[in-house]
PDB file of C-alpha atoms in Angstrom:
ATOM      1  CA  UNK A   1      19.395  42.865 -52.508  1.00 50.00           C
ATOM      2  CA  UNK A   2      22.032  46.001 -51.807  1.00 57.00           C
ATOM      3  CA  UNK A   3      25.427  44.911 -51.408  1.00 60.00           C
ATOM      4  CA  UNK A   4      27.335  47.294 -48.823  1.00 57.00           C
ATOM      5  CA  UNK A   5      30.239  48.935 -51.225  1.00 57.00           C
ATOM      6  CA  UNK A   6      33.530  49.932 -49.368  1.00 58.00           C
ATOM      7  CA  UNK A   7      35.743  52.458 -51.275  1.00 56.00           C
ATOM      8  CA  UNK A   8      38.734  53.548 -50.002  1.00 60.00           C
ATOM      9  CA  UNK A   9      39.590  57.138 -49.265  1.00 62.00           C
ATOM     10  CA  UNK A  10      40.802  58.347 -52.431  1.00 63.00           C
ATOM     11  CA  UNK A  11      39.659  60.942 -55.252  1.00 67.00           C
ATOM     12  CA  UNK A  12      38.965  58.652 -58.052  1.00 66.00           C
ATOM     13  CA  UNK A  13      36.156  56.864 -56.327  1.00 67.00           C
ATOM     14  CA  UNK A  14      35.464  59.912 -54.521  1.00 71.00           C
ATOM     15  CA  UNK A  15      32.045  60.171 -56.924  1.00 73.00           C
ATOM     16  CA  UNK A  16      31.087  56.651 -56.325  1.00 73.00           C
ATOM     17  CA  UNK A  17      31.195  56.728 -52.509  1.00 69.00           C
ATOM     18  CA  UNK A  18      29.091  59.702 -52.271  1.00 75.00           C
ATOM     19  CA  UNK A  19      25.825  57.720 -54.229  1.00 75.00           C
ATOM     20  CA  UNK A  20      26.622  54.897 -52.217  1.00 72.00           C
ATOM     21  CA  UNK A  21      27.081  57.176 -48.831  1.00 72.00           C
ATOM     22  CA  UNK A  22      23.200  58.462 -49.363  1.00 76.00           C
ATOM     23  CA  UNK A  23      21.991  54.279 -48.596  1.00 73.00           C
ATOM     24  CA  UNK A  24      24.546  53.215 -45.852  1.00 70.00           C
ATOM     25  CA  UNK A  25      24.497  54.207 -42.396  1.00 68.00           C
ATOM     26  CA  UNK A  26      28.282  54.875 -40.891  1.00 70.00           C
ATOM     27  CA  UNK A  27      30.145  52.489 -39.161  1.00 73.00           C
ATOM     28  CA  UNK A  28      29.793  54.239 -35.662  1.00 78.00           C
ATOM     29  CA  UNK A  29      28.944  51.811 -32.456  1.00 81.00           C
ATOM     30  CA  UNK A  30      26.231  52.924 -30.248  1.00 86.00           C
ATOM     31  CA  UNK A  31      24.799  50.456 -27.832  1.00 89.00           C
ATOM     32  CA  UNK A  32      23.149  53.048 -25.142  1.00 91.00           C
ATOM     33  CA  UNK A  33      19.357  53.010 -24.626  1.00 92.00           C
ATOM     34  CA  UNK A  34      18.930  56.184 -23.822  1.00 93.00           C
ATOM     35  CA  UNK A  35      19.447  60.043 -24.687  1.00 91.00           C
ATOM     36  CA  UNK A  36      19.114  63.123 -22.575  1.00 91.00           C
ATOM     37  CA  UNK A  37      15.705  64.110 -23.668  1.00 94.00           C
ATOM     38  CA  UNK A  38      14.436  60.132 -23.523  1.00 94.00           C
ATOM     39  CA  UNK A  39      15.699  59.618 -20.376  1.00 95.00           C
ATOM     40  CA  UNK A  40      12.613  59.638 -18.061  1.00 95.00           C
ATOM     41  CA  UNK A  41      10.198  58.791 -20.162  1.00 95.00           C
ATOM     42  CA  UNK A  42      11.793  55.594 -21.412  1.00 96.00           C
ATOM     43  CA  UNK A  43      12.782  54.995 -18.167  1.00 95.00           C
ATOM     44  CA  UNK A  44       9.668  55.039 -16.314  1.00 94.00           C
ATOM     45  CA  UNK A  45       7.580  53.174 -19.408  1.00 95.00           C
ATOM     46  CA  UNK A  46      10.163  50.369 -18.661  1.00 94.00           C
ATOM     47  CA  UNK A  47       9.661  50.731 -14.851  1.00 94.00           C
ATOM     48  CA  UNK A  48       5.971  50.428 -15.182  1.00 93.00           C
ATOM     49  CA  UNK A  49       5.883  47.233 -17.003  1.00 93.00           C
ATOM     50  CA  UNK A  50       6.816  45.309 -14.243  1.00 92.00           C
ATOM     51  CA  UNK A  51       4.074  44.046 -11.690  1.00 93.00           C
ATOM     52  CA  UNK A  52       5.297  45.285  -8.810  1.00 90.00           C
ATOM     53  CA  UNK A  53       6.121  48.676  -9.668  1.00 92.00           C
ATOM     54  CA  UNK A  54       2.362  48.882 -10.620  1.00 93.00           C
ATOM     55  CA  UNK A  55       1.013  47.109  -7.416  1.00 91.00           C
ATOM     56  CA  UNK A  56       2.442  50.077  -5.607  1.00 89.00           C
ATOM     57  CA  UNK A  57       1.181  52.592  -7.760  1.00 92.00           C
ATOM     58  CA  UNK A  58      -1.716  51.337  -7.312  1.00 91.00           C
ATOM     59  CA  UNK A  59      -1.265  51.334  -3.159  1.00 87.00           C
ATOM     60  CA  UNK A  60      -0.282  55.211  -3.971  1.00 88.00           C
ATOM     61  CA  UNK A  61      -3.926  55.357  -6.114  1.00 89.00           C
ATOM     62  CA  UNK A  62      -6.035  53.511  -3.567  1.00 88.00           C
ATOM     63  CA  UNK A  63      -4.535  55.738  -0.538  1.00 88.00           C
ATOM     64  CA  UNK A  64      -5.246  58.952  -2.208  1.00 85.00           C
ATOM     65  CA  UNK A  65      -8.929  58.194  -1.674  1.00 84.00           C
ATOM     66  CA  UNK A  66     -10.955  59.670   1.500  1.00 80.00           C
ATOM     67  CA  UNK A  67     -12.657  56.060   2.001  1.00 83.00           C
ATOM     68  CA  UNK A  68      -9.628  53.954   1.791  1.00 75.00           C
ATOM     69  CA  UNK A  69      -6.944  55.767   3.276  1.00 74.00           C
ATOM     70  CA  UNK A  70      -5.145  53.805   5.737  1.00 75.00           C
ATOM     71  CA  UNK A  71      -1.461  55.569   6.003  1.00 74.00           C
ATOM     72  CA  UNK A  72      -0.815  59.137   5.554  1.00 79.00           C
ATOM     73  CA  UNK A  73      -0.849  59.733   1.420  1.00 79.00           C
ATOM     74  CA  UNK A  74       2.968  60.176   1.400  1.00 81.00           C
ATOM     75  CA  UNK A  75       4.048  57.647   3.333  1.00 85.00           C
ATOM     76  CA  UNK A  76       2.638  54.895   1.261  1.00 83.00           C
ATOM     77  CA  UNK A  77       4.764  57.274  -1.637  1.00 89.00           C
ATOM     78  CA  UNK A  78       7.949  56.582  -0.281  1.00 90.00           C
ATOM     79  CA  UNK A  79       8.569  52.854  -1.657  1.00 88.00           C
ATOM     80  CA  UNK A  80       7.461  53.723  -5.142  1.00 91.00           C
ATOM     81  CA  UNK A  81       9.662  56.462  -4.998  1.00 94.00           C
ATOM     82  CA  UNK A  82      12.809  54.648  -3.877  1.00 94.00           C
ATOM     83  CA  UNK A  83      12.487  51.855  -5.942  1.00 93.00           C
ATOM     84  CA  UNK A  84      12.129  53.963  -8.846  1.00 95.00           C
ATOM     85  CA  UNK A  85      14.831  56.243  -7.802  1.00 96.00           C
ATOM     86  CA  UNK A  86      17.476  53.119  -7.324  1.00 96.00           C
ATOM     87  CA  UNK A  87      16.399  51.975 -10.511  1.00 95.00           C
ATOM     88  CA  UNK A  88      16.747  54.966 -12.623  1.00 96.00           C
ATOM     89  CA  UNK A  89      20.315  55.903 -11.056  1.00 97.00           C
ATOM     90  CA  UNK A  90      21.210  52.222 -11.961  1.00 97.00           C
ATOM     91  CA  UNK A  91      20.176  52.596 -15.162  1.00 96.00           C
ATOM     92  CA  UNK A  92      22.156  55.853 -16.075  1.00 96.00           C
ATOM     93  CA  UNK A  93      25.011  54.727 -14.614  1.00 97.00           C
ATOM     94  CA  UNK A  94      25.088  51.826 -17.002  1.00 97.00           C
ATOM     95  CA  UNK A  95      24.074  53.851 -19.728  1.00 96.00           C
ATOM     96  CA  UNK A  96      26.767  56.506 -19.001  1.00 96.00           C
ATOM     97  CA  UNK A  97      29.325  53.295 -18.925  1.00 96.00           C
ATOM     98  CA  UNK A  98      28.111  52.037 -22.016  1.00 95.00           C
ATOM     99  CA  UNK A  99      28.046  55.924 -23.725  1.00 94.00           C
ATOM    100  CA  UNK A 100      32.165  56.041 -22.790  1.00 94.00           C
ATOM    101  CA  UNK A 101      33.004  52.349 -24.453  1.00 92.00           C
ATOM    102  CA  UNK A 102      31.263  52.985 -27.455  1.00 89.00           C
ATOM    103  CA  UNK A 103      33.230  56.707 -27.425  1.00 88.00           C
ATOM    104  CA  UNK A 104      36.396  54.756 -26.728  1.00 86.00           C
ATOM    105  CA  UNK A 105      35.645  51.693 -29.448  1.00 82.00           C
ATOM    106  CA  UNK A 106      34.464  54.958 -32.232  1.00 80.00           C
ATOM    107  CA  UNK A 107      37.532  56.545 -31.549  1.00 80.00           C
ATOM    108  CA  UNK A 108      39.926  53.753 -32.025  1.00 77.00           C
ATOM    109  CA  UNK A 109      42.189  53.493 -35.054  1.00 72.00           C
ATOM    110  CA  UNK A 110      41.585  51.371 -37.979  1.00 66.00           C
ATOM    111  CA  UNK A 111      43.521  49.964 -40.597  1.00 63.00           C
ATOM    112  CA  UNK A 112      41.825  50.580 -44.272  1.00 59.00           C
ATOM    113  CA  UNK A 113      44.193  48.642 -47.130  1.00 59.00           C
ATOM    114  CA  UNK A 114      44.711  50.152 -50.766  1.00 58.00           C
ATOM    115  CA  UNK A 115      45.457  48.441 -53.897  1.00 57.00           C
TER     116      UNK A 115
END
């Protein structure tokens, strides 16, 4: 087992906290899903693993067929698209909420005690 080893901020254990630096992650807060480039991706994988998201892509499938097609092929589009829409706005918003507590909590002052 590794015990976490927490040196304060002075010279003489300067050499000690860097070998025990290289194991440890930081103590930085991030509770947001998401990043700029896994946005949509993520996002949509999530979307897609509920049922009805997928019964209307398949709707959207089925219409885009010559011997099924019963609306015109965008129309049947157009609650897919919403629902995904609402959700993905929803879900930025809360991940752009969480992004600014976990800036606010990472940027708050601490109190480290010496010997």
């Amino acid at each position: 087992n590794k015990w976490r080893i927490v040196f304060p901020n002075n010279e003489r254990h300067k050499k000690a906290w860097d070998h025990a630096a290289r194991f440890y992650s930081g103590n930085r807060i991030q509770t947001t899903k998401y990043t700029w480039l896994t946005f949509l991706p993520q996002n949509l994988f999530e979307q897609f693993h509920r049922l009805a998201n997928l019964y209307f892509l398949f709707l959207v499938i089925l219409n885009w067929l010559p011997q099924v097609q019963v609306f015109h092929r965008e129309i049947t589009m157009l609650p897919l698209l919403a629902v995904l829409l609402a959700i993905s706005v929803k879900d930025a918003i809360e991940d752009y909420r969480k992004y600014q507590f976990d800036k606010t909590i990472n940027s708050s002052k601490t109190r480290v005690y010496d010997k």
